[in-house]
Tab-separated table of C-alpha atoms and ligand atoms in Angstrom:
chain	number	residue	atom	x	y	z
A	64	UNK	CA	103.904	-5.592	7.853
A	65	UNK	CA	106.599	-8.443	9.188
A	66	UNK	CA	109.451	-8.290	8.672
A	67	UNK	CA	112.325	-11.038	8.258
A	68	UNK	CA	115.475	-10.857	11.044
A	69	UNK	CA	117.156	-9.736	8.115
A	70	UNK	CA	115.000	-6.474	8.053
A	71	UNK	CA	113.171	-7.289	4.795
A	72	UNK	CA	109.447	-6.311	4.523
A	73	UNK	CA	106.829	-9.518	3.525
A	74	UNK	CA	106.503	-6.904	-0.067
A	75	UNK	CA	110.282	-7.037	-0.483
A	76	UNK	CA	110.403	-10.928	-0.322
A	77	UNK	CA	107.752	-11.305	-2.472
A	78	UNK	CA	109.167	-9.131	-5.127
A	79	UNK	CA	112.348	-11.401	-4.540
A	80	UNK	CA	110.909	-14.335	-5.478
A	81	UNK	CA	109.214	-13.377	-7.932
A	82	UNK	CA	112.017	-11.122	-10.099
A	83	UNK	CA	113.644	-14.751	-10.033
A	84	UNK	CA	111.787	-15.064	-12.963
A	85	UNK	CA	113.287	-14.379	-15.988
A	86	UNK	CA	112.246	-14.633	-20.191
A	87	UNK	CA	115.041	-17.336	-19.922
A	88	UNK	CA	114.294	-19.042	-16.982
A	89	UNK	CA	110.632	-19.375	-16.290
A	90	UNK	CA	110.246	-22.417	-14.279
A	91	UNK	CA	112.336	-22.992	-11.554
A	92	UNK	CA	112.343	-25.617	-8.041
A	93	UNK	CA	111.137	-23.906	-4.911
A	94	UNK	CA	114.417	-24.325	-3.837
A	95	UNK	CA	116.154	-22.624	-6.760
A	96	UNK	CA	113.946	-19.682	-6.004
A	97	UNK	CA	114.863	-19.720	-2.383
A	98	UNK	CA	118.589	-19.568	-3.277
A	99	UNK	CA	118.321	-16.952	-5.880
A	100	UNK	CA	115.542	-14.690	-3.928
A	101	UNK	CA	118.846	-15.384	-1.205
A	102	UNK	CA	115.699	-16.510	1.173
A	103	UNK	CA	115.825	-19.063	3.693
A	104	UNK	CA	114.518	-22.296	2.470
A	105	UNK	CA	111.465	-22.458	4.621
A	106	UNK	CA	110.719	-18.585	4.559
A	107	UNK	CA	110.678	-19.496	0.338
A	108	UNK	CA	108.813	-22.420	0.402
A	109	UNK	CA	105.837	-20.591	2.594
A	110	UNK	CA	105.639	-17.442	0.667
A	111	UNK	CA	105.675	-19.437	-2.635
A	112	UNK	CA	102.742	-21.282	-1.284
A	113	UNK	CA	101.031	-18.393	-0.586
A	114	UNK	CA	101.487	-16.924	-3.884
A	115	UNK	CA	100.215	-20.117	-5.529
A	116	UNK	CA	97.368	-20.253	-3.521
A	117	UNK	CA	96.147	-16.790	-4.329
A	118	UNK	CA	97.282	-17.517	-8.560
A	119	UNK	CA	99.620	-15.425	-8.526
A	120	UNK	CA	102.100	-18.710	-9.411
A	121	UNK	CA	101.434	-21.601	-10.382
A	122	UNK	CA	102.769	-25.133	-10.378
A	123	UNK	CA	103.517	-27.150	-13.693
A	124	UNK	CA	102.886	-31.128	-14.338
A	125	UNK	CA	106.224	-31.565	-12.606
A	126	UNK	CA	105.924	-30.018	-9.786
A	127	UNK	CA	108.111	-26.947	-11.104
A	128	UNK	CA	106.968	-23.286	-10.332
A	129	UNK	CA	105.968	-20.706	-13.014
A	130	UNK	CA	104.525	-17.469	-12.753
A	131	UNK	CA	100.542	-17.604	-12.346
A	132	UNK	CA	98.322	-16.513	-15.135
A	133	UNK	CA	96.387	-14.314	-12.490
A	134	UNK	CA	99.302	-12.185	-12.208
A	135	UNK	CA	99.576	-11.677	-16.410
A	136	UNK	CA	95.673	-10.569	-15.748
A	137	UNK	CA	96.441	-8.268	-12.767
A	138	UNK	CA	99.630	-6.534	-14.767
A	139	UNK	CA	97.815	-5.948	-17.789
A	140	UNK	CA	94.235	-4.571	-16.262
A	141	UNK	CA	94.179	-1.110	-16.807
A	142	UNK	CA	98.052	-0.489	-17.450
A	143	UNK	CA	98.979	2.242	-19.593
A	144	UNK	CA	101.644	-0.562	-21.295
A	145	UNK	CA	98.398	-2.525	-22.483
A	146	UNK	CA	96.662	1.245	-23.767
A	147	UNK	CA	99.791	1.930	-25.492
A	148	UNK	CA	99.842	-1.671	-27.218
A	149	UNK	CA	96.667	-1.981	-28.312
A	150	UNK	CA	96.639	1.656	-30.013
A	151	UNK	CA	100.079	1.038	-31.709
A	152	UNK	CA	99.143	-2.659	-32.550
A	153	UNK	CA	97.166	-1.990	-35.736
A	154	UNK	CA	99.946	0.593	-37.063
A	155	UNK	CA	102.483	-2.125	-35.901
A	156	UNK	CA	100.860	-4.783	-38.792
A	157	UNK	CA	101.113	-1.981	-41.583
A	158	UNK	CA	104.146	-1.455	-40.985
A	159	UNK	CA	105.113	-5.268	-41.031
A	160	UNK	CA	103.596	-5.325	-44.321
A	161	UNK	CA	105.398	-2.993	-45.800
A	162	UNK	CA	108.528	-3.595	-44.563
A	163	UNK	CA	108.403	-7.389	-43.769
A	164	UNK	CA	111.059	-7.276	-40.905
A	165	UNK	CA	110.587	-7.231	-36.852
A	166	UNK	CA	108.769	-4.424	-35.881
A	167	UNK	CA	108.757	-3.530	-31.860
A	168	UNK	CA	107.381	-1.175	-29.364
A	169	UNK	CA	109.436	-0.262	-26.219
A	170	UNK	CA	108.994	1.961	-23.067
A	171	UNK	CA	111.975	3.073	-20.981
A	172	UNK	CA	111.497	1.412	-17.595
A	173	UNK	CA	114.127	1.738	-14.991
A	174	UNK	CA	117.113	2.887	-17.381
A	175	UNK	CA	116.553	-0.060	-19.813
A	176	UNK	CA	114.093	-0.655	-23.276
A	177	UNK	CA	111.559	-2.727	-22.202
A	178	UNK	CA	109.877	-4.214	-25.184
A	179	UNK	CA	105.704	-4.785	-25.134
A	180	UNK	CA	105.379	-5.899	-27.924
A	181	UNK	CA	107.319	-7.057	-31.031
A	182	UNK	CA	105.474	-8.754	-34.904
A	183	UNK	CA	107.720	-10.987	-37.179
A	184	UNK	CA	108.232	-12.015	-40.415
A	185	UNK	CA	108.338	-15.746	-41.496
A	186	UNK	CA	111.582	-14.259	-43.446
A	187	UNK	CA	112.320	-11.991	-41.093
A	188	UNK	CA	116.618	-12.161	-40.055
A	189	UNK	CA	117.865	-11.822	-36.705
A	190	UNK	CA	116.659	-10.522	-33.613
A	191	UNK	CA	117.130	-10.985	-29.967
A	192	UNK	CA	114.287	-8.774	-28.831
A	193	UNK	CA	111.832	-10.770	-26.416
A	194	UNK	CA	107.800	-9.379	-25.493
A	195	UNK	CA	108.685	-8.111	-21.820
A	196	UNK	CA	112.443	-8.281	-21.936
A	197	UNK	CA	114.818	-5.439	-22.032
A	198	UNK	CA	117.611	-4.138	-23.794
A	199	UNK	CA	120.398	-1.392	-22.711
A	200	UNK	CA	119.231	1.708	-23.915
A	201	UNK	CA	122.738	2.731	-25.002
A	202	UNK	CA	123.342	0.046	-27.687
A	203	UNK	CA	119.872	-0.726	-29.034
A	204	UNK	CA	117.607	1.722	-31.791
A	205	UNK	CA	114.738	1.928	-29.427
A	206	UNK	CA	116.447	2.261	-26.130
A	207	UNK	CA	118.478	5.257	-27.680
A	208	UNK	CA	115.490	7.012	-29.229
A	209	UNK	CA	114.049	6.562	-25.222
A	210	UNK	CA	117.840	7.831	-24.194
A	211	UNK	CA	117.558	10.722	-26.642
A	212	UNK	CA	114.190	12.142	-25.727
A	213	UNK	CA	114.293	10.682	-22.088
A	214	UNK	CA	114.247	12.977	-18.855
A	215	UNK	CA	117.969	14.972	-18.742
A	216	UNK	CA	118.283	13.213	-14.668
A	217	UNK	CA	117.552	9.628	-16.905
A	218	UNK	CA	120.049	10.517	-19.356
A	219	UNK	CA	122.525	12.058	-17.457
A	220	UNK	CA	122.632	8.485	-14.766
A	221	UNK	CA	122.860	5.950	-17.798
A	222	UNK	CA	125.642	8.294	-19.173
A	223	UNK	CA	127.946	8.430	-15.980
A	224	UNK	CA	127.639	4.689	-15.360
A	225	UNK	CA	129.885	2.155	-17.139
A	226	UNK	CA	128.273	1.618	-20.812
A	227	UNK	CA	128.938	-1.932	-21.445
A	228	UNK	CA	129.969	-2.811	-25.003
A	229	UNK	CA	127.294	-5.218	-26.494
A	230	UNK	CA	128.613	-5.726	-29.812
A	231	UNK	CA	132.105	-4.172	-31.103
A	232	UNK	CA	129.953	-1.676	-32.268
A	233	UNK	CA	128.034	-0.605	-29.315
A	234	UNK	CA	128.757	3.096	-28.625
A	235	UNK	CA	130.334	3.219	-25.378
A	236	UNK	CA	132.201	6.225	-24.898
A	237	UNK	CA	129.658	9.010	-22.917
A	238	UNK	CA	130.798	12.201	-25.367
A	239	UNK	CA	130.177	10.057	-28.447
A	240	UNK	CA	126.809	9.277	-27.468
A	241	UNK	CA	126.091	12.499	-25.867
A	242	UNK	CA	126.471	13.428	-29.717
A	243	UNK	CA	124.768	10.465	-30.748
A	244	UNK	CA	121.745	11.299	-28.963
A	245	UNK	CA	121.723	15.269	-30.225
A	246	UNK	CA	121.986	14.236	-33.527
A	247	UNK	CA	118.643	11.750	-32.487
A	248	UNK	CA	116.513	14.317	-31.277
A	249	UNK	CA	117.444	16.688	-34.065
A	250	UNK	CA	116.609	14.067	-36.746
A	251	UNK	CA	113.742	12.322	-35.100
A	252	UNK	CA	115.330	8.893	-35.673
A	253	UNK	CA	117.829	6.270	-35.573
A	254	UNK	CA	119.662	4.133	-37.587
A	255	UNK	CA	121.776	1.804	-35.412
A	256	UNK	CA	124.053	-0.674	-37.360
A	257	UNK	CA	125.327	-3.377	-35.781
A	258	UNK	CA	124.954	-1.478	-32.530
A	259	UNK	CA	123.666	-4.791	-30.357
A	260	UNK	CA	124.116	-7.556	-33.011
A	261	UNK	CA	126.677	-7.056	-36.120
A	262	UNK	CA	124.048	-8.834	-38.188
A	263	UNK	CA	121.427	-6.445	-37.747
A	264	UNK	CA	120.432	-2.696	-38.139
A	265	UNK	CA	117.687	-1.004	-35.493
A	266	UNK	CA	115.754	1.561	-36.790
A	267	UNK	CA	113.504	3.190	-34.675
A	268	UNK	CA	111.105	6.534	-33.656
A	269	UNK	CA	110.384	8.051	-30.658
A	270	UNK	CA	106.118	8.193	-30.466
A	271	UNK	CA	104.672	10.925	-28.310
A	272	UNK	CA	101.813	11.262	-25.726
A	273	UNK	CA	100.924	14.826	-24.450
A	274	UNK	CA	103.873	15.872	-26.001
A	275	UNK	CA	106.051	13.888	-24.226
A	276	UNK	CA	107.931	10.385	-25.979
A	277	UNK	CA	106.232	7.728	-23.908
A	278	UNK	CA	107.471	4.863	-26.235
A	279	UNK	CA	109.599	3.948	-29.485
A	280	UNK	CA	108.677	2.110	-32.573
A	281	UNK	CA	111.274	0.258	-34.310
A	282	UNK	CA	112.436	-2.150	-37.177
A	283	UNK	CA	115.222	-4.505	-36.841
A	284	UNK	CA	116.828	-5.136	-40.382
A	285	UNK	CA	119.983	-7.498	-41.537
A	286	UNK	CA	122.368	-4.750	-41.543
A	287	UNK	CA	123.187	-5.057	-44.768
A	288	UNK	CA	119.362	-3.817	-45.796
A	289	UNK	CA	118.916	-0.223	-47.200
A	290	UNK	CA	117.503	1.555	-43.664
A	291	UNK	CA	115.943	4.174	-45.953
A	292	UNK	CA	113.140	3.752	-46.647
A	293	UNK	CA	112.073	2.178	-43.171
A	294	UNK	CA	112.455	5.548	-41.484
A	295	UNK	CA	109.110	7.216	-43.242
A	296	UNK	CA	107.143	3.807	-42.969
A	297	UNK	CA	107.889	4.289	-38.589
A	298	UNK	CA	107.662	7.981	-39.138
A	299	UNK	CA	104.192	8.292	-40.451
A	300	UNK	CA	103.042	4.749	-37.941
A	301	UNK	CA	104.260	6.578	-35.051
A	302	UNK	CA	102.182	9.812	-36.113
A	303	UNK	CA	99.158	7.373	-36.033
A	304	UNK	CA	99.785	6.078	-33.146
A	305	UNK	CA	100.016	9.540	-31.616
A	306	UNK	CA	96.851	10.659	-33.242
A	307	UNK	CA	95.250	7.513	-31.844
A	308	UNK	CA	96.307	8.183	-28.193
A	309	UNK	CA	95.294	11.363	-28.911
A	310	UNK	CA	91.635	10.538	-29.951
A	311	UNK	CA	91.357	7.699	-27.044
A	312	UNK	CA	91.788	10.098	-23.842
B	545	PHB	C1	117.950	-2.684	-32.185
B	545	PHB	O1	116.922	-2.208	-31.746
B	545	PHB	O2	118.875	-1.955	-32.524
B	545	PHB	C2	118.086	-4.146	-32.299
B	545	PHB	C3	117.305	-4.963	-31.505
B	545	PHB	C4	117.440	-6.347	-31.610
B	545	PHB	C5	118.361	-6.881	-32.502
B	545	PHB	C6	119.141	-6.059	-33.284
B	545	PHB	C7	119.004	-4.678	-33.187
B	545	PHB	O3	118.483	-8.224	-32.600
């Protein structure tokens, strides 16, 4: 494959322009991408025409550059995300009626949560939690459930690099979350108040797939709200949603 003077492969440019995209920023000037893919202008502007022309982005009324339906097809065909989603889906609504909150469904994916999919509540409080955006596993419900459970090389990298404090409660020092996570796995849950956002409480399960946690199930709560009687509601939802994978091999 080609590759730049700089040394980059064609693949390696292409994933630069396109991780330019972000939940916050999903239109951008072929020139913006070119500066932040840190491209040279006409290098940019060719590969982005290439990508357009084969759908993988697209250009809006204004001439602005978004990322191309085809490539929402192509991620989702066959991915185990989408498997995962549809199964816990229908155990994702009963929970939501019962507990009338945010319920969400993350996967750890290069040492963050990475949420696919999250149901809300017309009364629902607070919650920053995007479909396809991440959180730090250290200071959200699901991403320490993923932490807890998570490979020991996973856990052991997120808990030797700085932990950034999200909120004033975010649990940043390694032997208190070493602890933190024990007392996780030995309970099977988490209750995490105030952890990301003062205003709310995370509570969240770790759901397993050949006996390994492949995702976790969560409800985010004003964090005044009695975390209780959430944990059974996730508890028996994430059993389902085991049972389902189970049955759908
Ligand atoms: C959590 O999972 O702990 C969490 C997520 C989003 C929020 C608050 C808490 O807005």
């Amino acid at each position: 494959m080609a590759n730049s003077r700089s040394g980059d492969s064609m693949t390696t440019r292409i994933v630069r322009v396109l991780d330019t995209f972000a939940n916050d920023r999903t239109t951008q000037t072929a020139s913006e991408i070119a500066r932040r893919a840190g491209l040279p202008s006409s290098s940019a502007h060719r590969i982005i025409g290439d990508l357009i022309d084969a759908g993988l982005l697209e250009r809006d009324d204004e001439g602005r550059v978004r990322l191309g339906m085809r490539l929402w097809e192509l991620a989702l065909r066959g991915s185990s995300a989408l498997r995962l989603r549809q199964t816990a889906l229908p155990h994702m609504e009963k929970v939501q009626t019962v507990v009338r909150e945010h319920t969400q469904l993350a996967v750890l994916e290069h040492d963050e949560a990475l949420f696919l999919e999250r149901l809300s509540h017309p009364e629902a409080g607070a919650n920053i939690t995007r479909v396809a955006g991440r959180l730090p596993v250290h200071a959200s419900s699901s991403g320490l459930v993923l932490l807890a459970f998570a490979d020991p090389v996973v856990r052991e990298r997120v808990l030797s690099a700085p932990l950034r404090a999200v909120s004033r409660e975010t649990v940043t020092d390694p032997a208190a979350l070493r602890s933190l996570l024990a007392g996780i796995r030995r309970r099977g849950h988490v209750v995490a108040t105030g952890s990301i956002e003062s205003v709310s409480t995370g509570v969240a399960v770790p759901i397993r797939d050949r006996g390994e946690v492949v995702a976790a199930l969560s409800a985010v709560l004003p964090r005044d709200a009695d975390a209780a009687p959430v944990i059974p509601v996730l508890t028996a939802a994430a059993k389902d949603i085991e049972r389902d994978l189970r049955d759908s091999r």
